[in-house]
C-alpha cells in the first residue's frame, strides 16, 4: 500500500512550447517517460505541445502548484499536425500584417499561433499605446474559421519570442526557464555593489536584467552582517579605532582607514569577525 502511495506522488514536469510555462502531471508509471519526451498536455487553453524537463516526487516541488490530470505522449501524427498548424499560423501572420498596414494601425505583430485543434487563432503584438483593432478582428474572423484573439504583450514577453543571448553568453532566462517575471529594482544593483550604468544593467528587453534578482537574498543577508561605509569600528589587535572605507560583500571583508596623530593614513583589510561597531536599532538598510 505504501509503495502504491509513493507511485501516486510521482510528478512529471513539462514546459509548454509557446510561453515556456511549466505544467505538472501526476503519473504512477514514470518509467514509461524520460526527460526530453514530447507530450500533448490538456490545459485550460486546449491541447498544447510540451517537453518533459523533470521527473520527480511531489515532495520535491513547490507546495502550491496545481497538478494537472490529462496528458499523453506526442505521436508522429500529433507532431505533423503541429507543424502544419505552425505553417498556417505563419500564413495568417503575413495576412494580418498586410491588414495592419492597410488600416494604418500603430502596432508591431510578432507571431501567431493556432491551438492544437485550430479552434482559436491568437496574434501577439506590441504597441506604445492602446490600439482599436475591432475592424482588424472583423477582417480576420471573416478570413479564418477560428476564434480570433489579439494579445498585446510587454517588452519582456517580446524578447521571449526570438532567440536571444544574454551578457553571460547563454540564452536569455525569460526564454529558457523563467516562468514569471519578478520586480527588479536599482536598489538590487546598489546592494550588490554594481556601478549604476543602465546600458550594462539592462537586458535585451531594455529593462533591468532579471538575474539581478537571483542573488539578492544572499547579498541582503551579508549586508546585514557588515558595517556601513563611513562607520567607525574597533578592530581586534588595534589600539585605535578606524573608519570603514569599503566593504567586500561576498567575502565579508572590510577595508578600514586608520589615521593616527602625526602619522600617515593607513589602510587594512579585515574579515568581519575581527571588527566590532555600535549597531543602532534603526540600522536597517533601506
PDB file of C-alpha atoms in Angstrom:
ATOM      1  CA  UNK A   1       0.000   0.000   0.000  1.00  0.00           C
ATOM      2  CA  UNK A   2       2.862   2.333   0.879  1.00  0.00           C
ATOM      3  CA  UNK A   3       4.534   1.623  -2.475  1.00  0.00           C
ATOM      4  CA  UNK A   4       1.285   2.460  -4.256  1.00  0.00           C
ATOM      5  CA  UNK A   5       1.062   5.813  -2.424  1.00  0.00           C
ATOM      6  CA  UNK A   6       4.616   6.621  -3.395  1.00  0.00           C
ATOM      7  CA  UNK A   7       3.787   5.938  -7.041  1.00  0.00           C
ATOM      8  CA  UNK A   8       0.855   8.309  -6.860  1.00  0.00           C
ATOM      9  CA  UNK A   9       3.243  11.012  -5.641  1.00  0.00           C
ATOM     10  CA  UNK A  10       5.327  10.828  -8.826  1.00  0.00           C
ATOM     11  CA  UNK A  11       5.163  14.060 -10.810  1.00  0.00           C
ATOM     12  CA  UNK A  12       6.182  14.804 -14.380  1.00  0.00           C
ATOM     13  CA  UNK A  13       7.104  18.423 -15.100  1.00  0.00           C
ATOM     14  CA  UNK A  14       6.767  19.666 -18.684  1.00  0.00           C
ATOM     15  CA  UNK A  15       7.450  23.026 -20.308  1.00  0.00           C
ATOM     16  CA  UNK A  16       4.902  24.214 -22.842  1.00  0.00           C
ATOM     17  CA  UNK A  17       6.324  25.204 -26.198  1.00  0.00           C
ATOM     18  CA  UNK A  18       4.708  28.598 -26.714  1.00  0.00           C
ATOM     19  CA  UNK A  19       5.110  30.535 -23.461  1.00  0.00           C
ATOM     20  CA  UNK A  20       7.556  28.390 -21.530  1.00  0.00           C
ATOM     21  CA  UNK A  21       5.021  27.794 -18.760  1.00  0.00           C
ATOM     22  CA  UNK A  22       5.680  24.793 -16.525  1.00  0.00           C
ATOM     23  CA  UNK A  23       2.867  22.291 -16.051  1.00  0.00           C
ATOM     24  CA  UNK A  24       2.806  19.347 -13.673  1.00  0.00           C
ATOM     25  CA  UNK A  25       1.205  15.927 -14.063  1.00  0.00           C
ATOM     26  CA  UNK A  26       0.758  13.060 -11.658  1.00  0.00           C
ATOM     27  CA  UNK A  27       1.844   9.712 -13.063  1.00  0.00           C
ATOM     28  CA  UNK A  28       2.223   6.316 -11.451  1.00  0.00           C
ATOM     29  CA  UNK A  29       4.197   4.989 -14.433  1.00  0.00           C
ATOM     30  CA  UNK A  30       7.153   7.348 -14.691  1.00  0.00           C
ATOM     31  CA  UNK A  31       9.319   4.510 -16.015  1.00  0.00           C
ATOM     32  CA  UNK A  32       7.480   4.980 -19.325  1.00  0.00           C
ATOM     33  CA  UNK A  33       8.806   8.532 -19.704  1.00  0.00           C
ATOM     34  CA  UNK A  34      12.172  10.247 -19.935  1.00  0.00           C
ATOM     35  CA  UNK A  35      13.386  13.849 -19.945  1.00  0.00           C
ATOM     36  CA  UNK A  36      13.098  15.342 -23.419  1.00  0.00           C
ATOM     37  CA  UNK A  37       9.981  13.401 -24.426  1.00  0.00           C
ATOM     38  CA  UNK A  38       7.330  15.436 -26.246  1.00  0.00           C
ATOM     39  CA  UNK A  39       3.836  15.318 -24.785  1.00  0.00           C
ATOM     40  CA  UNK A  40       0.401  16.708 -25.522  1.00  0.00           C
ATOM     41  CA  UNK A  41      -0.881  18.477 -22.401  1.00  0.00           C
ATOM     42  CA  UNK A  42      -4.541  19.292 -21.844  1.00  0.00           C
ATOM     43  CA  UNK A  43      -4.690  22.819 -20.381  1.00  0.00           C
ATOM     44  CA  UNK A  44      -7.351  25.482 -19.977  1.00  0.00           C
ATOM     45  CA  UNK A  45      -6.387  26.632 -23.494  1.00  0.00           C
ATOM     46  CA  UNK A  46      -6.883  23.194 -25.001  1.00  0.00           C
ATOM     47  CA  UNK A  47      -4.242  20.687 -26.078  1.00  0.00           C
ATOM     48  CA  UNK A  48      -0.686  22.089 -26.196  1.00  0.00           C
ATOM     49  CA  UNK A  49       2.693  20.654 -27.090  1.00  0.00           C
ATOM     50  CA  UNK A  50       5.160  20.343 -24.221  1.00  0.00           C
ATOM     51  CA  UNK A  51       8.506  18.760 -23.414  1.00  0.00           C
ATOM     52  CA  UNK A  52       9.315  16.827 -20.234  1.00  0.00           C
ATOM     53  CA  UNK A  53      12.022  18.652 -18.265  1.00  0.00           C
ATOM     54  CA  UNK A  54      11.860  16.892 -14.894  1.00  0.00           C
ATOM     55  CA  UNK A  55      10.611  13.676 -13.302  1.00  0.00           C
ATOM     56  CA  UNK A  56      10.426  13.783  -9.522  1.00  0.00           C
ATOM     57  CA  UNK A  57       8.378  13.277  -6.379  1.00  0.00           C
ATOM     58  CA  UNK A  58       5.676  15.698  -5.277  1.00  0.00           C
ATOM     59  CA  UNK A  59       7.610  16.375  -2.042  1.00  0.00           C
ATOM     60  CA  UNK A  60      10.462  17.936  -4.055  1.00  0.00           C
ATOM     61  CA  UNK A  61       8.222  20.515  -5.748  1.00  0.00           C
ATOM     62  CA  UNK A  62       6.712  23.816  -4.559  1.00  0.00           C
ATOM     63  CA  UNK A  63       3.698  23.279  -2.303  1.00  0.00           C
ATOM     64  CA  UNK A  64       1.179  25.451  -4.121  1.00  0.00           C
ATOM     65  CA  UNK A  65       1.488  24.011  -7.609  1.00  0.00           C
ATOM     66  CA  UNK A  66      -1.528  22.705  -9.499  1.00  0.00           C
ATOM     67  CA  UNK A  67      -1.261  19.072 -10.529  1.00  0.00           C
ATOM     68  CA  UNK A  68      -2.934  18.554 -13.903  1.00  0.00           C
ATOM     69  CA  UNK A  69      -4.500  15.249 -14.864  1.00  0.00           C
ATOM     70  CA  UNK A  70      -4.573  14.788 -18.603  1.00  0.00           C
ATOM     71  CA  UNK A  71      -1.550  14.362 -20.869  1.00  0.00           C
ATOM     72  CA  UNK A  72      -0.209  11.845 -23.331  1.00  0.00           C
ATOM     73  CA  UNK A  73       2.939  11.127 -25.269  1.00  0.00           C
ATOM     74  CA  UNK A  74       3.012  13.064 -28.543  1.00  0.00           C
ATOM     75  CA  UNK A  75       2.782  10.788 -31.566  1.00  0.00           C
ATOM     76  CA  UNK A  76       4.226  11.389 -35.023  1.00  0.00           C
ATOM     77  CA  UNK A  77       0.725  12.323 -36.162  1.00  0.00           C
ATOM     78  CA  UNK A  78       0.498  14.936 -33.375  1.00  0.00           C
ATOM     79  CA  UNK A  79       3.834  16.470 -34.372  1.00  0.00           C
ATOM     80  CA  UNK A  80       2.765  16.562 -38.038  1.00  0.00           C
ATOM     81  CA  UNK A  81      -0.436  18.383 -37.039  1.00  0.00           C
ATOM     82  CA  UNK A  82       1.555  20.909 -35.004  1.00  0.00           C
ATOM     83  CA  UNK A  83       3.968  21.570 -37.889  1.00  0.00           C
ATOM     84  CA  UNK A  84       1.002  22.100 -40.231  1.00  0.00           C
ATOM     85  CA  UNK A  85      -0.614  24.440 -37.691  1.00  0.00           C
ATOM     86  CA  UNK A  86       2.601  26.467 -37.473  1.00  0.00           C
ATOM     87  CA  UNK A  87       2.737  26.829 -41.268  1.00  0.00           C
ATOM     88  CA  UNK A  88      -0.864  28.011 -41.376  1.00  0.00           C
ATOM     89  CA  UNK A  89      -0.268  30.377 -38.461  1.00  0.00           C
ATOM     90  CA  UNK A  90       2.673  31.951 -40.307  1.00  0.00           C
ATOM     91  CA  UNK A  91       0.469  32.439 -43.364  1.00  0.00           C
ATOM     92  CA  UNK A  92      -2.168  34.071 -41.161  1.00  0.00           C
ATOM     93  CA  UNK A  93       0.519  36.317 -39.645  1.00  0.00           C
ATOM     94  CA  UNK A  94       1.563  37.529 -43.091  1.00  0.00           C
ATOM     95  CA  UNK A  95      -2.080  38.267 -43.978  1.00  0.00           C
ATOM     96  CA  UNK A  96      -2.615  40.088 -40.698  1.00  0.00           C
ATOM     97  CA  UNK A  97       0.462  42.272 -41.273  1.00  0.00           C
ATOM     98  CA  UNK A  98      -0.976  43.328 -44.639  1.00  0.00           C
ATOM     99  CA  UNK A  99      -4.258  44.328 -42.982  1.00  0.00           C
ATOM    100  CA  UNK A 100      -2.467  46.242 -40.227  1.00  0.00           C
ATOM    101  CA  UNK A 101      -0.634  48.211 -42.897  1.00  0.00           C
ATOM    102  CA  UNK A 102      -3.857  48.933 -44.810  1.00  0.00           C
ATOM    103  CA  UNK A 103      -5.665  50.042 -41.646  1.00  0.00           C
ATOM    104  CA  UNK A 104      -2.630  52.126 -40.595  1.00  0.00           C
ATOM    105  CA  UNK A 105      -2.562  50.665 -37.108  1.00  0.00           C
ATOM    106  CA  UNK A 106       0.445  51.594 -34.980  1.00  0.00           C
ATOM    107  CA  UNK A 107       1.259  48.079 -33.791  1.00  0.00           C
ATOM    108  CA  UNK A 108       4.038  45.578 -34.367  1.00  0.00           C
ATOM    109  CA  UNK A 109       2.937  41.992 -34.963  1.00  0.00           C
ATOM    110  CA  UNK A 110       5.315  39.404 -33.540  1.00  0.00           C
ATOM    111  CA  UNK A 111       3.828  35.968 -34.038  1.00  0.00           C
ATOM    112  CA  UNK A 112       0.664  33.948 -34.445  1.00  0.00           C
ATOM    113  CA  UNK A 113      -0.402  30.545 -33.191  1.00  0.00           C
ATOM    114  CA  UNK A 114      -3.247  28.109 -33.609  1.00  0.00           C
ATOM    115  CA  UNK A 115      -4.467  25.898 -30.817  1.00  0.00           C
ATOM    116  CA  UNK A 116      -3.924  22.196 -31.444  1.00  0.00           C
ATOM    117  CA  UNK A 117      -7.488  21.745 -32.745  1.00  0.00           C
ATOM    118  CA  UNK A 118      -7.296  25.020 -34.737  1.00  0.00           C
ATOM    119  CA  UNK A 119     -10.381  26.368 -32.954  1.00  0.00           C
ATOM    120  CA  UNK A 120      -8.544  29.532 -31.873  1.00  0.00           C
ATOM    121  CA  UNK A 121      -6.012  31.773 -33.650  1.00  0.00           C
ATOM    122  CA  UNK A 122      -4.011  34.176 -31.483  1.00  0.00           C
ATOM    123  CA  UNK A 123      -1.866  37.086 -32.720  1.00  0.00           C
ATOM    124  CA  UNK A 124       0.771  38.609 -30.421  1.00  0.00           C
ATOM    125  CA  UNK A 125       1.773  42.246 -30.845  1.00  0.00           C
ATOM    126  CA  UNK A 126       3.469  45.169 -29.127  1.00  0.00           C
ATOM    127  CA  UNK A 127       2.324  48.782 -29.235  1.00  0.00           C
ATOM    128  CA  UNK A 128       3.172  52.019 -27.469  1.00  0.00           C
ATOM    129  CA  UNK A 129      -0.474  52.862 -26.855  1.00  0.00           C
ATOM    130  CA  UNK A 130      -3.814  51.136 -26.721  1.00  0.00           C
ATOM    131  CA  UNK A 131      -4.991  50.065 -30.181  1.00  0.00           C
ATOM    132  CA  UNK A 132      -8.546  49.973 -31.514  1.00  0.00           C
ATOM    133  CA  UNK A 133      -8.320  46.784 -33.586  1.00  0.00           C
ATOM    134  CA  UNK A 134     -12.033  45.951 -33.835  1.00  0.00           C
ATOM    135  CA  UNK A 135     -12.038  46.346 -37.615  1.00  0.00           C
ATOM    136  CA  UNK A 136      -8.952  44.155 -37.870  1.00  0.00           C
ATOM    137  CA  UNK A 137     -10.655  41.425 -35.824  1.00  0.00           C
ATOM    138  CA  UNK A 138     -13.698  41.547 -38.119  1.00  0.00           C
ATOM    139  CA  UNK A 139     -11.479  41.082 -41.173  1.00  0.00           C
ATOM    140  CA  UNK A 140      -9.584  38.192 -39.584  1.00  0.00           C
ATOM    141  CA  UNK A 141     -12.766  36.494 -38.353  1.00  0.00           C
ATOM    142  CA  UNK A 142     -14.223  36.556 -41.853  1.00  0.00           C
ATOM    143  CA  UNK A 143     -10.994  35.154 -43.316  1.00  0.00           C
ATOM    144  CA  UNK A 144     -10.394  32.309 -40.852  1.00  0.00           C
ATOM    145  CA  UNK A 145     -12.786  29.796 -39.321  1.00  0.00           C
ATOM    146  CA  UNK A 146     -11.433  30.199 -35.808  1.00  0.00           C
ATOM    147  CA  UNK A 147     -11.933  32.355 -32.764  1.00  0.00           C
ATOM    148  CA  UNK A 148      -9.602  35.356 -33.113  1.00  0.00           C
ATOM    149  CA  UNK A 149      -7.614  36.879 -30.256  1.00  0.00           C
ATOM    150  CA  UNK A 150      -5.142  39.766 -30.453  1.00  0.00           C
ATOM    151  CA  UNK A 151      -2.926  39.856 -27.393  1.00  0.00           C
ATOM    152  CA  UNK A 152      -0.747  42.846 -26.540  1.00  0.00           C
ATOM    153  CA  UNK A 153       2.445  41.903 -24.709  1.00  0.00           C
ATOM    154  CA  UNK A 154       5.220  43.856 -22.980  1.00  0.00           C
ATOM    155  CA  UNK A 155       8.935  44.252 -23.784  1.00  0.00           C
ATOM    156  CA  UNK A 156       9.972  41.248 -21.687  1.00  0.00           C
ATOM    157  CA  UNK A 157       7.427  38.967 -23.326  1.00  0.00           C
ATOM    158  CA  UNK A 158       8.546  40.243 -26.732  1.00  0.00           C
ATOM    159  CA  UNK A 159      12.093  39.026 -26.138  1.00  0.00           C
ATOM    160  CA  UNK A 160      10.793  35.510 -25.398  1.00  0.00           C
ATOM    161  CA  UNK A 161       9.565  35.274 -28.989  1.00  0.00           C
ATOM    162  CA  UNK A 162      13.054  35.450 -30.523  1.00  0.00           C
ATOM    163  CA  UNK A 163      16.276  33.561 -29.755  1.00  0.00           C
ATOM    164  CA  UNK A 164      18.495  35.988 -27.826  1.00  0.00           C
ATOM    165  CA  UNK A 165      21.729  35.712 -25.870  1.00  0.00           C
ATOM    166  CA  UNK A 166      22.306  37.491 -22.587  1.00  0.00           C
ATOM    167  CA  UNK A 167      25.530  39.182 -21.475  1.00  0.00           C
ATOM    168  CA  UNK A 168      26.599  35.856 -19.963  1.00  0.00           C
ATOM    169  CA  UNK A 169      26.597  34.258 -23.417  1.00  0.00           C
ATOM    170  CA  UNK A 170      23.682  31.943 -22.657  1.00  0.00           C
ATOM    171  CA  UNK A 171      20.132  32.115 -23.984  1.00  0.00           C
ATOM    172  CA  UNK A 172      18.122  34.762 -22.130  1.00  0.00           C
ATOM    173  CA  UNK A 173      16.496  33.400 -18.972  1.00  0.00           C
ATOM    174  CA  UNK A 174      12.980  34.516 -19.923  1.00  0.00           C
ATOM    175  CA  UNK A 175      13.107  32.246 -22.963  1.00  0.00           C
ATOM    176  CA  UNK A 176      14.936  29.289 -21.452  1.00  0.00           C
ATOM    177  CA  UNK A 177      13.457  28.748 -17.979  1.00  0.00           C
ATOM    178  CA  UNK A 178      11.826  31.752 -16.266  1.00  0.00           C
ATOM    179  CA  UNK A 179       8.129  31.235 -15.750  1.00  0.00           C
ATOM    180  CA  UNK A 180       7.157  34.514 -14.078  1.00  0.00           C
ATOM    181  CA  UNK A 181       8.726  37.966 -14.128  1.00  0.00           C
ATOM    182  CA  UNK A 182       9.576  39.302 -10.673  1.00  0.00           C
ATOM    183  CA  UNK A 183      10.175  43.003  -9.992  1.00  0.00           C
ATOM    184  CA  UNK A 184      13.809  44.087 -10.429  1.00  0.00           C
ATOM    185  CA  UNK A 185      14.966  47.404  -8.948  1.00  0.00           C
ATOM    186  CA  UNK A 186      18.010  49.679  -8.985  1.00  0.00           C
ATOM    187  CA  UNK A 187      18.364  49.023  -5.242  1.00  0.00           C
ATOM    188  CA  UNK A 188      19.284  45.417  -6.037  1.00  0.00           C
ATOM    189  CA  UNK A 189      22.188  46.639  -8.174  1.00  0.00           C
ATOM    190  CA  UNK A 190      23.285  49.027  -5.417  1.00  0.00           C
ATOM    191  CA  UNK A 191      23.128  46.261  -2.800  1.00  0.00           C
ATOM    192  CA  UNK A 192      25.429  44.164  -4.984  1.00  0.00           C
ATOM    193  CA  UNK A 193      27.945  46.974  -5.311  1.00  0.00           C
ATOM    194  CA  UNK A 194      27.421  47.352  -9.057  1.00  0.00           C
ATOM    195  CA  UNK A 195      28.102  50.561 -10.925  1.00  0.00           C
ATOM    196  CA  UNK A 196      24.800  52.134 -11.937  1.00  0.00           C
ATOM    197  CA  UNK A 197      25.229  52.044 -15.692  1.00  0.00           C
ATOM    198  CA  UNK A 198      21.869  51.340 -17.324  1.00  0.00           C
ATOM    199  CA  UNK A 199      23.406  50.162 -20.601  1.00  0.00           C
ATOM    200  CA  UNK A 200      25.259  47.413 -18.698  1.00  0.00           C
ATOM    201  CA  UNK A 201      22.460  46.573 -16.271  1.00  0.00           C
ATOM    202  CA  UNK A 202      19.723  46.314 -18.902  1.00  0.00           C
ATOM    203  CA  UNK A 203      18.828  43.128 -20.749  1.00  0.00           C
ATOM    204  CA  UNK A 204      17.794  42.644 -24.357  1.00  0.00           C
ATOM    205  CA  UNK A 205      14.292  43.903 -23.481  1.00  0.00           C
ATOM    206  CA  UNK A 206      15.646  47.248 -22.263  1.00  0.00           C
ATOM    207  CA  UNK A 207      14.567  46.525 -18.691  1.00  0.00           C
ATOM    208  CA  UNK A 208      16.832  45.733 -15.736  1.00  0.00           C
ATOM    209  CA  UNK A 209      18.285  42.228 -16.071  1.00  0.00           C
ATOM    210  CA  UNK A 210      16.278  39.540 -14.293  1.00  0.00           C
ATOM    211  CA  UNK A 211      19.471  37.952 -12.950  1.00  0.00           C
ATOM    212  CA  UNK A 212      19.900  40.890 -10.551  1.00  0.00           C
ATOM    213  CA  UNK A 213      17.135  39.219  -8.563  1.00  0.00           C
ATOM    214  CA  UNK A 214      18.775  35.805  -8.240  1.00  0.00           C
ATOM    215  CA  UNK A 215      21.385  36.618  -5.579  1.00  0.00           C
ATOM    216  CA  UNK A 216      19.550  39.481  -3.891  1.00  0.00           C
ATOM    217  CA  UNK A 217      18.717  37.491  -0.743  1.00  0.00           C
ATOM    218  CA  UNK A 218      22.348  36.383  -0.320  1.00  0.00           C
ATOM    219  CA  UNK A 219      23.573  39.972  -0.673  1.00  0.00           C
ATOM    220  CA  UNK A 220      20.975  41.248   1.810  1.00  0.00           C
ATOM    221  CA  UNK A 221      21.997  38.578   4.305  1.00  0.00           C
ATOM    222  CA  UNK A 222      25.691  39.503   4.006  1.00  0.00           C
ATOM    223  CA  UNK A 223      24.973  43.233   4.177  1.00  0.00           C
ATOM    224  CA  UNK A 224      23.140  42.716   7.459  1.00  0.00           C
ATOM    225  CA  UNK A 225      26.418  41.340   8.897  1.00  0.00           C
ATOM    226  CA  UNK A 226      28.606  44.189   7.659  1.00  0.00           C
ATOM    227  CA  UNK A 227      29.041  47.771   8.865  1.00  0.00           C
ATOM    228  CA  UNK A 228      28.155  50.600   6.510  1.00  0.00           C
ATOM    229  CA  UNK A 229      30.795  52.610   4.683  1.00  0.00           C
ATOM    230  CA  UNK A 230      31.712  55.528   6.945  1.00  0.00           C
ATOM    231  CA  UNK A 231      31.099  53.542  10.153  1.00  0.00           C
ATOM    232  CA  UNK A 232      33.645  53.899  12.998  1.00  0.00           C
ATOM    233  CA  UNK A 233      34.808  50.437  14.052  1.00  0.00           C
ATOM    234  CA  UNK A 234      37.072  48.763  16.602  1.00  0.00           C
ATOM    235  CA  UNK A 235      39.432  46.117  15.232  1.00  0.00           C
ATOM    236  CA  UNK A 236      40.813  43.227  17.292  1.00  0.00           C
ATOM    237  CA  UNK A 237      44.514  43.813  17.897  1.00  0.00           C
ATOM    238  CA  UNK A 238      44.407  47.527  17.012  1.00  0.00           C
ATOM    239  CA  UNK A 239      44.682  50.180  19.721  1.00  0.00           C
ATOM    240  CA  UNK A 240      42.851  52.855  17.762  1.00  0.00           C
ATOM    241  CA  UNK A 241      39.515  52.893  16.033  1.00  0.00           C
ATOM    242  CA  UNK A 242      39.214  53.146  12.269  1.00  0.00           C
ATOM    243  CA  UNK A 243      36.752  54.205   9.623  1.00  0.00           C
ATOM    244  CA  UNK A 244      35.187  51.834   7.105  1.00  0.00           C
ATOM    245  CA  UNK A 245      36.032  52.977   3.565  1.00  0.00           C
ATOM    246  CA  UNK A 246      34.968  49.903   1.589  1.00  0.00           C
ATOM    247  CA  UNK A 247      33.234  46.548   2.058  1.00  0.00           C
ATOM    248  CA  UNK A 248      33.560  43.262   0.178  1.00  0.00           C
ATOM    249  CA  UNK A 249      30.010  41.918   0.370  1.00  0.00           C
ATOM    250  CA  UNK A 250      30.609  38.392  -0.899  1.00  0.00           C
ATOM    251  CA  UNK A 251      33.828  37.717   1.032  1.00  0.00           C
ATOM    252  CA  UNK A 252      32.544  39.527   4.161  1.00  0.00           C
ATOM    253  CA  UNK A 253      35.651  41.680   4.436  1.00  0.00           C
ATOM    254  CA  UNK A 254      36.034  45.319   5.445  1.00  0.00           C
ATOM    255  CA  UNK A 255      38.642  47.897   4.432  1.00  0.00           C
ATOM    256  CA  UNK A 256      39.431  50.191   7.353  1.00  0.00           C
ATOM    257  CA  UNK A 257      41.311  53.516   7.377  1.00  0.00           C
ATOM    258  CA  UNK A 258      43.426  54.455  10.390  1.00  0.00           C
ATOM    259  CA  UNK A 259      44.797  57.974  10.855  1.00  0.00           C
ATOM    260  CA  UNK A 260      46.977  58.243  13.950  1.00  0.00           C
ATOM    261  CA  UNK A 261      48.336  61.534  15.333  1.00  0.00           C
ATOM    262  CA  UNK A 262      51.132  62.793  13.138  1.00  0.00           C
ATOM    263  CA  UNK A 263      51.133  59.621  11.100  1.00  0.00           C
ATOM    264  CA  UNK A 264      50.163  58.907   7.514  1.00  0.00           C
ATOM    265  CA  UNK A 265      46.825  57.283   6.863  1.00  0.00           C
ATOM    266  CA  UNK A 266      46.929  53.505   6.965  1.00  0.00           C
ATOM    267  CA  UNK A 267      44.514  51.100   5.254  1.00  0.00           C
ATOM    268  CA  UNK A 268      43.969  47.492   6.291  1.00  0.00           C
ATOM    269  CA  UNK A 269      41.516  44.762   5.246  1.00  0.00           C
ATOM    270  CA  UNK A 270      39.885  42.547   7.894  1.00  0.00           C
ATOM    271  CA  UNK A 271      37.290  39.765   7.978  1.00  0.00           C
ATOM    272  CA  UNK A 272      34.086  40.987   9.562  1.00  0.00           C
ATOM    273  CA  UNK A 273      34.639  38.647  12.545  1.00  0.00           C
ATOM    274  CA  UNK A 274      37.573  40.819  13.688  1.00  0.00           C
ATOM    275  CA  UNK A 275      35.691  44.091  13.895  1.00  0.00           C
ATOM    276  CA  UNK A 276      33.000  45.493  16.176  1.00  0.00           C
ATOM    277  CA  UNK A 277      30.857  48.588  15.890  1.00  0.00           C
ATOM    278  CA  UNK A 278      27.903  50.157  17.589  1.00  0.00           C
ATOM    279  CA  UNK A 279      24.774  48.830  15.945  1.00  0.00           C
ATOM    280  CA  UNK A 280      21.767  51.109  16.136  1.00  0.00           C
ATOM    281  CA  UNK A 281      18.235  49.742  16.443  1.00  0.00           C
ATOM    282  CA  UNK A 282      17.489  51.684  13.273  1.00  0.00           C
ATOM    283  CA  UNK A 283      20.454  50.213  11.433  1.00  0.00           C
ATOM    284  CA  UNK A 284      18.273  48.825   8.638  1.00  0.00           C
ATOM    285  CA  UNK A 285      19.374  49.076   5.048  1.00  0.00           C
ATOM    286  CA  UNK A 286      16.563  50.682   3.060  1.00  0.00           C
TER     287      UNK A 286
END
